[in-house]
XYZ file of C-alpha atoms in Angstrom:
462
model
C 103.758 113.087 69.252
C 101.604 110.975 71.591
C 98.098 110.736 73.164
C 99.252 109.380 75.808
C 99.183 111.246 79.312
C 102.372 111.153 80.850
C 103.298 107.559 82.078
C 105.279 105.879 85.020
C 108.656 105.101 83.816
C 109.140 102.542 86.618
C 106.813 99.425 86.511
C 106.795 99.734 90.475
C 104.955 102.968 89.900
C 102.992 101.249 87.041
C 102.210 97.853 86.523
C 103.392 96.610 90.048
C 102.209 99.721 92.346
C 99.453 97.987 94.016
C 102.309 95.759 95.620
C 104.530 98.306 96.507
C 102.405 101.921 97.335
C 102.729 101.399 101.110
C 106.547 102.473 100.863
C 105.714 105.476 98.518
C 103.906 107.275 101.941
C 107.818 107.058 103.341
C 110.488 107.056 100.442
C 108.576 109.120 97.814
C 109.566 112.935 97.446
C 106.362 113.505 98.991
C 107.148 111.228 101.723
C 110.546 112.665 102.442
C 109.072 116.386 102.599
C 106.775 114.919 105.265
C 110.080 114.264 107.410
C 111.996 116.855 106.392
C 108.680 119.324 108.000
C 108.707 116.970 110.834
C 111.790 117.376 111.598
C 112.124 121.443 111.237
C 109.053 121.379 113.445
C 110.624 119.618 116.162
C 113.804 121.749 115.996
C 112.003 124.873 116.238
C 110.127 123.507 119.232
C 113.473 122.447 120.935
C 115.032 125.597 120.428
C 111.982 127.408 121.507
C 111.098 125.616 124.787
C 114.401 125.401 125.803
C 114.938 128.721 125.633
C 118.434 128.480 123.821
C 118.736 131.539 122.231
C 117.171 133.615 125.324
C 114.181 134.743 123.245
C 111.391 133.712 125.834
C 109.381 132.860 123.098
C 108.011 129.551 123.781
C 104.967 127.050 122.228
C 102.299 126.357 123.948
C 101.034 122.879 124.166
C 97.893 123.935 121.976
C 100.288 125.154 119.138
C 102.835 122.197 119.747
C 99.789 120.236 118.763
C 98.769 122.603 115.676
C 102.654 122.294 114.334
C 102.700 118.489 114.517
C 99.284 118.477 112.933
C 100.887 119.808 109.665
C 102.679 116.727 109.812
C 99.783 114.241 110.272
C 97.961 116.478 107.970
C 100.507 116.654 105.067
C 98.284 116.334 101.821
C 98.577 116.435 97.867
C 97.838 120.190 98.445
C 100.990 120.572 100.557
C 103.039 118.844 98.057
C 101.963 120.901 95.311
C 102.665 124.261 97.333
C 106.061 122.882 97.937
C 106.666 122.248 94.203
C 105.200 126.133 93.682
C 107.793 126.918 96.210
C 110.743 125.163 94.964
C 110.480 126.384 91.646
C 111.487 129.772 92.506
C 113.927 128.663 95.255
C 115.961 125.496 93.225
C 116.598 123.971 96.701
C 114.030 121.825 98.072
C 115.051 122.226 101.734
C 114.545 125.977 101.561
C 111.195 125.449 100.160
C 110.222 123.214 103.204
C 111.346 126.179 105.659
C 109.046 128.183 103.530
C 106.524 126.364 103.881
C 107.041 125.941 107.978
C 107.360 129.835 107.798
C 103.799 130.482 106.236
C 102.152 127.943 108.656
C 103.924 129.816 111.434
C 102.759 133.006 110.130
C 99.002 131.681 109.814
C 99.538 130.819 113.521
C 100.098 134.224 114.298
C 103.641 133.465 115.275
C 105.798 135.396 113.367
C 107.852 135.636 116.490
C 109.146 132.224 115.599
C 109.985 132.934 112.284
C 113.793 133.435 112.462
C 113.822 130.078 114.911
C 113.314 128.361 111.942
C 115.838 126.105 110.437
C 118.303 127.647 112.901
C 121.802 126.578 112.369
C 121.327 124.202 110.095
C 122.690 123.073 106.852
C 120.628 121.383 104.494
C 122.049 117.926 105.387
C 121.211 118.755 109.056
C 117.681 118.302 107.695
C 118.070 115.602 105.385
C 119.784 112.882 107.343
C 117.546 112.951 109.901
C 114.364 112.789 107.336
C 116.156 109.774 105.534
C 116.858 107.855 108.571
C 113.324 108.516 109.674
C 111.972 107.655 106.266
C 113.844 104.874 105.953
C 113.239 103.574 109.422
C 109.504 103.936 109.153
C 109.653 102.306 105.754
C 111.749 99.256 107.301
C 109.509 98.782 110.371
C 105.816 99.557 109.287
C 106.022 97.847 105.674
C 108.971 95.667 104.392
C 109.168 94.023 107.904
C 105.333 93.109 108.338
C 105.489 91.595 104.744
C 108.441 89.755 105.766
C 106.736 88.457 108.804
C 103.749 87.514 106.784
C 106.015 85.653 104.450
C 108.356 83.868 107.111
C 104.860 82.815 108.853
C 103.824 80.920 105.178
C 107.040 79.260 105.831
C 106.767 78.315 109.338
C 103.296 76.753 108.677
C 104.494 74.835 105.595
C 107.815 73.446 107.269
C 105.072 72.377 109.743
C 102.877 70.678 107.467
C 105.303 68.837 105.991
C 107.923 68.306 108.562
C 106.843 64.464 107.893
C 107.323 64.271 104.353
C 109.750 62.287 103.544
C 111.895 63.314 99.930
C 114.972 61.938 98.142
C 117.654 65.008 98.505
C 119.577 66.055 95.609
C 123.377 66.896 96.108
C 124.773 68.051 92.654
C 121.867 67.242 91.073
C 122.011 63.565 91.939
C 120.023 60.887 94.505
C 121.127 61.579 97.873
C 120.127 60.793 101.430
C 116.721 61.545 102.273
C 115.198 64.570 104.216
C 111.897 66.030 104.485
C 110.218 68.815 102.893
C 109.606 70.326 106.020
C 113.182 70.106 107.083
C 114.080 71.717 103.800
C 111.778 74.758 104.360
C 112.878 75.315 108.039
C 116.414 75.810 106.609
C 115.582 78.871 104.683
C 113.361 80.175 107.290
C 116.441 80.216 109.751
C 118.699 81.932 107.371
C 116.393 84.518 106.662
C 115.472 85.002 110.599
C 118.943 85.781 110.931
C 119.066 88.329 108.882
C 115.906 89.745 110.223
C 117.131 90.009 113.197
C 120.455 92.148 111.851
C 117.910 94.429 110.123
C 115.578 94.838 113.251
C 118.421 95.766 115.245
C 119.879 98.615 112.962
C 120.874 101.907 114.115
C 119.421 104.700 112.722
C 122.096 107.268 113.250
C 121.740 111.146 112.870
C 123.584 113.849 112.855
C 123.214 117.761 113.907
C 126.043 119.926 114.043
C 126.014 122.429 111.031
C 127.904 123.089 108.102
C 131.092 120.863 108.711
C 130.086 119.186 111.617
C 131.495 121.405 114.414
C 128.407 123.609 115.574
C 130.753 126.644 114.795
C 127.807 128.709 113.798
C 125.941 127.676 116.883
C 128.589 128.553 119.320
C 129.077 131.771 117.864
C 125.172 132.680 117.898
C 125.083 131.296 121.944
C 128.430 130.232 123.021
C 126.992 129.555 126.620
C 124.889 126.453 125.279
C 126.364 122.912 125.218
C 125.256 122.289 121.667
C 126.460 119.013 121.471
C 124.175 117.849 124.152
C 121.556 119.715 122.741
C 122.393 117.869 119.611
C 121.934 114.577 121.025
C 118.914 115.434 122.903
C 117.297 116.561 119.700
C 118.543 113.348 117.764
C 117.500 111.265 120.526
C 114.255 112.635 120.882
C 113.173 111.621 117.229
C 114.479 107.912 118.201
C 117.249 107.819 116.043
C 121.082 107.319 117.409
C 123.072 110.389 117.515
C 126.494 110.481 115.223
C 128.926 112.826 117.315
C 131.614 112.989 114.878
C 130.568 113.620 111.041
C 131.735 116.036 108.429
C 128.395 117.938 106.887
C 126.927 114.640 106.215
C 125.948 111.888 108.232
C 128.295 109.179 106.929
C 125.641 106.753 105.845
C 127.507 103.781 107.520
C 124.589 102.638 108.863
C 122.710 102.767 105.588
C 125.206 100.512 104.132
C 124.957 98.099 106.925
C 121.143 98.031 106.382
C 121.460 97.542 102.747
C 124.028 94.811 102.948
C 121.675 92.960 105.339
C 118.730 93.189 103.416
C 120.791 92.300 100.228
C 121.713 89.241 102.192
C 117.787 88.358 102.502
C 116.988 88.814 99.558
C 120.279 86.482 97.856
C 118.784 83.878 100.754
C 114.908 84.433 99.444
C 116.549 83.922 95.964
C 117.966 80.785 96.619
C 114.481 79.779 98.131
C 112.841 80.628 94.860
C 115.440 78.710 92.481
C 114.657 75.439 94.966
C 110.704 75.980 94.995
C 110.920 76.203 91.095
C 113.518 73.121 91.152
C 110.873 70.780 93.322
C 107.988 72.504 91.051
C 109.884 70.920 87.330
C 110.831 67.865 89.142
C 106.802 67.580 89.600
C 107.674 67.669 94.190
C 105.059 70.459 94.303
C 102.186 70.788 91.933
C 100.580 74.344 91.039
C 97.264 74.948 92.065
C 95.338 76.316 89.044
C 93.902 79.718 89.122
C 90.588 80.420 87.491
C 90.962 82.208 84.178
C 94.718 82.460 84.440
C 96.822 81.813 81.347
C 100.124 79.988 81.520
C 101.195 80.019 78.107
C 99.518 81.786 75.292
C 100.065 78.435 72.924
C 100.177 75.966 75.227
C 96.821 75.424 77.391
C 98.104 73.087 79.627
C 100.839 75.061 81.321
C 101.152 76.309 84.264
C 104.061 78.432 85.166
C 105.532 79.520 88.205
C 105.698 82.774 87.608
C 105.780 84.122 90.968
C 108.916 82.492 91.852
C 110.521 83.420 88.431
C 109.492 87.595 89.076
C 110.565 87.328 92.393
C 114.198 86.474 91.440
C 114.319 89.308 88.692
C 112.978 91.428 91.473
C 115.397 90.109 94.218
C 118.339 90.812 91.917
C 116.970 94.469 90.610
C 117.070 95.285 94.572
C 120.488 93.811 95.004
C 121.901 95.714 92.606
C 120.500 99.127 93.425
C 121.128 98.356 97.162
C 124.459 97.088 96.126
C 125.208 100.267 94.738
C 123.828 102.150 97.579
C 126.021 100.225 100.334
C 129.444 101.398 98.017
C 128.091 104.788 97.019
C 126.908 106.309 99.835
C 130.016 105.341 102.469
C 132.156 108.193 100.391
C 132.074 111.631 100.295
C 134.920 113.717 98.476
C 136.299 115.935 101.969
C 133.824 117.586 104.025
C 131.025 117.023 101.247
C 129.940 116.157 97.844
C 126.324 115.694 96.461
C 126.676 112.347 95.215
C 124.641 111.004 98.092
C 121.798 113.155 97.323
C 120.660 111.602 93.758
C 121.409 108.178 95.299
C 119.186 108.011 98.243
C 116.477 109.079 95.998
C 116.882 105.383 94.925
C 116.217 103.716 98.364
C 112.457 103.409 97.709
C 113.673 101.821 94.314
C 115.702 99.146 95.918
C 113.436 98.267 98.524
C 110.276 98.318 96.604
C 111.760 95.721 94.331
C 112.438 93.730 97.527
C 108.965 94.409 98.701
C 107.510 93.120 95.132
C 109.641 89.905 95.330
C 108.329 89.271 98.966
C 104.773 89.852 97.909
C 105.367 87.147 95.173
C 107.146 84.452 96.949
C 104.149 84.922 99.594
C 101.515 84.579 96.496
C 103.602 81.686 94.911
C 103.618 79.590 97.993
C 99.839 80.004 98.427
C 99.170 78.320 95.065
C 101.849 75.112 95.353
C 101.120 71.727 97.039
C 103.342 69.361 97.952
C 103.122 66.053 95.729
C 102.938 63.411 98.627
C 102.891 60.260 95.488
C 105.990 61.835 93.532
C 108.054 62.024 96.507
C 106.571 58.507 97.420
C 107.489 57.077 94.125
C 110.945 58.813 93.717
C 112.044 57.375 96.913
C 110.902 54.050 95.783
C 112.672 54.271 92.838
C 116.310 54.443 94.464
C 117.103 52.168 97.442
C 120.970 52.443 96.376
C 120.897 55.954 98.506
C 121.163 53.496 101.386
C 124.485 52.470 100.828
C 125.625 55.416 103.084
C 123.411 53.976 106.001
C 125.084 50.785 105.439
C 128.359 51.457 104.966
C 128.011 53.279 108.090
C 126.568 50.635 110.252
C 129.201 48.208 109.121
C 132.271 50.715 109.863
C 130.658 50.683 113.472
C 130.570 46.880 113.605
C 133.792 46.774 112.601
C 135.048 49.259 115.301
C 133.114 47.655 118.161
C 134.635 44.066 116.751
C 131.584 42.458 115.598
C 132.958 42.374 111.881
C 136.141 41.583 110.011
C 134.913 43.195 106.808
C 137.512 45.455 104.862
C 137.026 49.049 103.515
C 133.191 48.721 103.912
C 133.028 52.137 101.791
C 134.698 50.612 98.737
C 132.461 47.617 99.318
C 129.170 49.449 98.646
C 130.861 51.776 96.146
C 130.941 48.406 94.357
C 127.605 47.157 94.836
C 125.836 50.803 94.587
C 127.849 53.558 92.326
C 125.904 54.468 88.660
C 123.067 51.716 89.561
C 120.044 51.522 90.334
C 118.748 48.786 93.001
C 115.671 47.273 94.408
C 114.331 46.662 97.625
C 115.139 43.171 97.002
C 118.780 44.110 96.345
C 119.560 45.740 99.344
C 117.575 42.969 101.516
C 119.739 40.163 100.157
C 122.990 41.994 100.414
C 122.231 43.299 103.944
C 121.605 39.323 104.791
C 124.923 38.268 103.190
C 126.667 41.157 105.563
C 128.940 39.875 108.384
C 127.748 41.916 111.152
C 125.884 41.608 114.653
C 122.059 40.632 114.422
C 120.966 43.706 115.728
C 122.701 45.976 113.296
C 121.359 43.541 110.390
C 117.918 43.681 112.123
C 118.194 47.708 112.214
C 119.406 47.715 108.490
C 116.435 45.265 107.311
C 113.820 47.468 108.559
C 115.283 50.658 106.856
C 113.506 52.038 103.970
C 114.629 55.192 101.931
C 110.954 56.497 103.241
C 112.433 56.401 106.628
C 116.140 56.984 106.065
C 115.217 60.738 107.459
C 117.550 60.960 110.845
C 116.050 63.786 113.012
C 114.636 65.786 109.991
C 111.283 66.175 111.465
C 112.653 67.387 114.942
C 114.463 69.797 113.208
C 111.749 71.281 111.369
C 110.368 72.214 114.611
C 113.086 74.367 115.466
C 111.604 77.104 113.478
C 108.274 76.726 115.429
C 107.252 79.753 117.644
């Protein structure tokens, strides 16, 4: 026995709740039920006001406003009422139907009771509800946080566009770049995935127990039910899927989660790079008053924001990857594997959102250490070997030099060696090349050997 109250099992609902709680308004059980109620009410309005069944029971504008207010005013008390009903029905969607019937009775519209959930299978309601919930979670919560992150990265890319740094390919000193250009690479990569995510088609079906409109046609043979279904689904701001089994096939979800996973993977790469730059001293961490880096080493400031993000991005991808592979398969016309799986959508997006929050905060807690960048460049003059051998080859091709195998010449001079500026100047002066080319090389420094990196950094600015 424990003296504790019931505790959250997931850290997203415990330790990290403040960072991800906005997702809960959409992707929690309560958020799903609110979306279900919205779908049921809109279908009721569609049926009644198009008089598809010849009942003559239209709904006035004031009554429509009252019905839609059930969604906008959805509360904890409503959640409790649904839970109480479901305890009896043992069926979540049926509980929603009874909830709406109760509201209709309160409005004095018992004549509409049998239009509630008319000709619907549970999945007609659920697939549209999930599409709405996921769409709103992405557009209203996830994407705004992503924009905050990319705005910070664009800011740093502009700030450091001219900050020359020694590159490291295979972990070894390599042709310099600028920190702004390196950040711009990640902005460009991330924004390609953002465009894919923004272009997501949120599909919905509304066609009965096996996707054939069978009950609809028997109940009202003269109605063009596929057209009514398309109008209804489109009216919810979704894309109509005309060909399904009992369930919407969830391919759009797999596509979305795959794109988010790729975004996560790119962001993970950014985290490992920033972490490495911090360990190299390229970035200094800004101390946070009162914070402790190590319980025993007082001097430490740990890059915990980026480490936390790495872990959460991996967890997010594990969940989203599982969803993407699981949701696209359903045995014959229906099985329930998707039902349990989809309840973890919020968990997958939540870990991504937490990581995004940590990276954004982490970027605000570091600053570029220009003296370290300068010292590293000054200690690695041998990286100009690429430039020198390339200029020699151009001179040979133009007939202004007879040097044999410029690459081998520079390889003998620089490979595995540390050369000073004086060494490189002396070597250039000894070369048999045109004077204009020689003058160009003599003015070259590791700090200026960055090509058009500064201009490239500006390509991601809005």
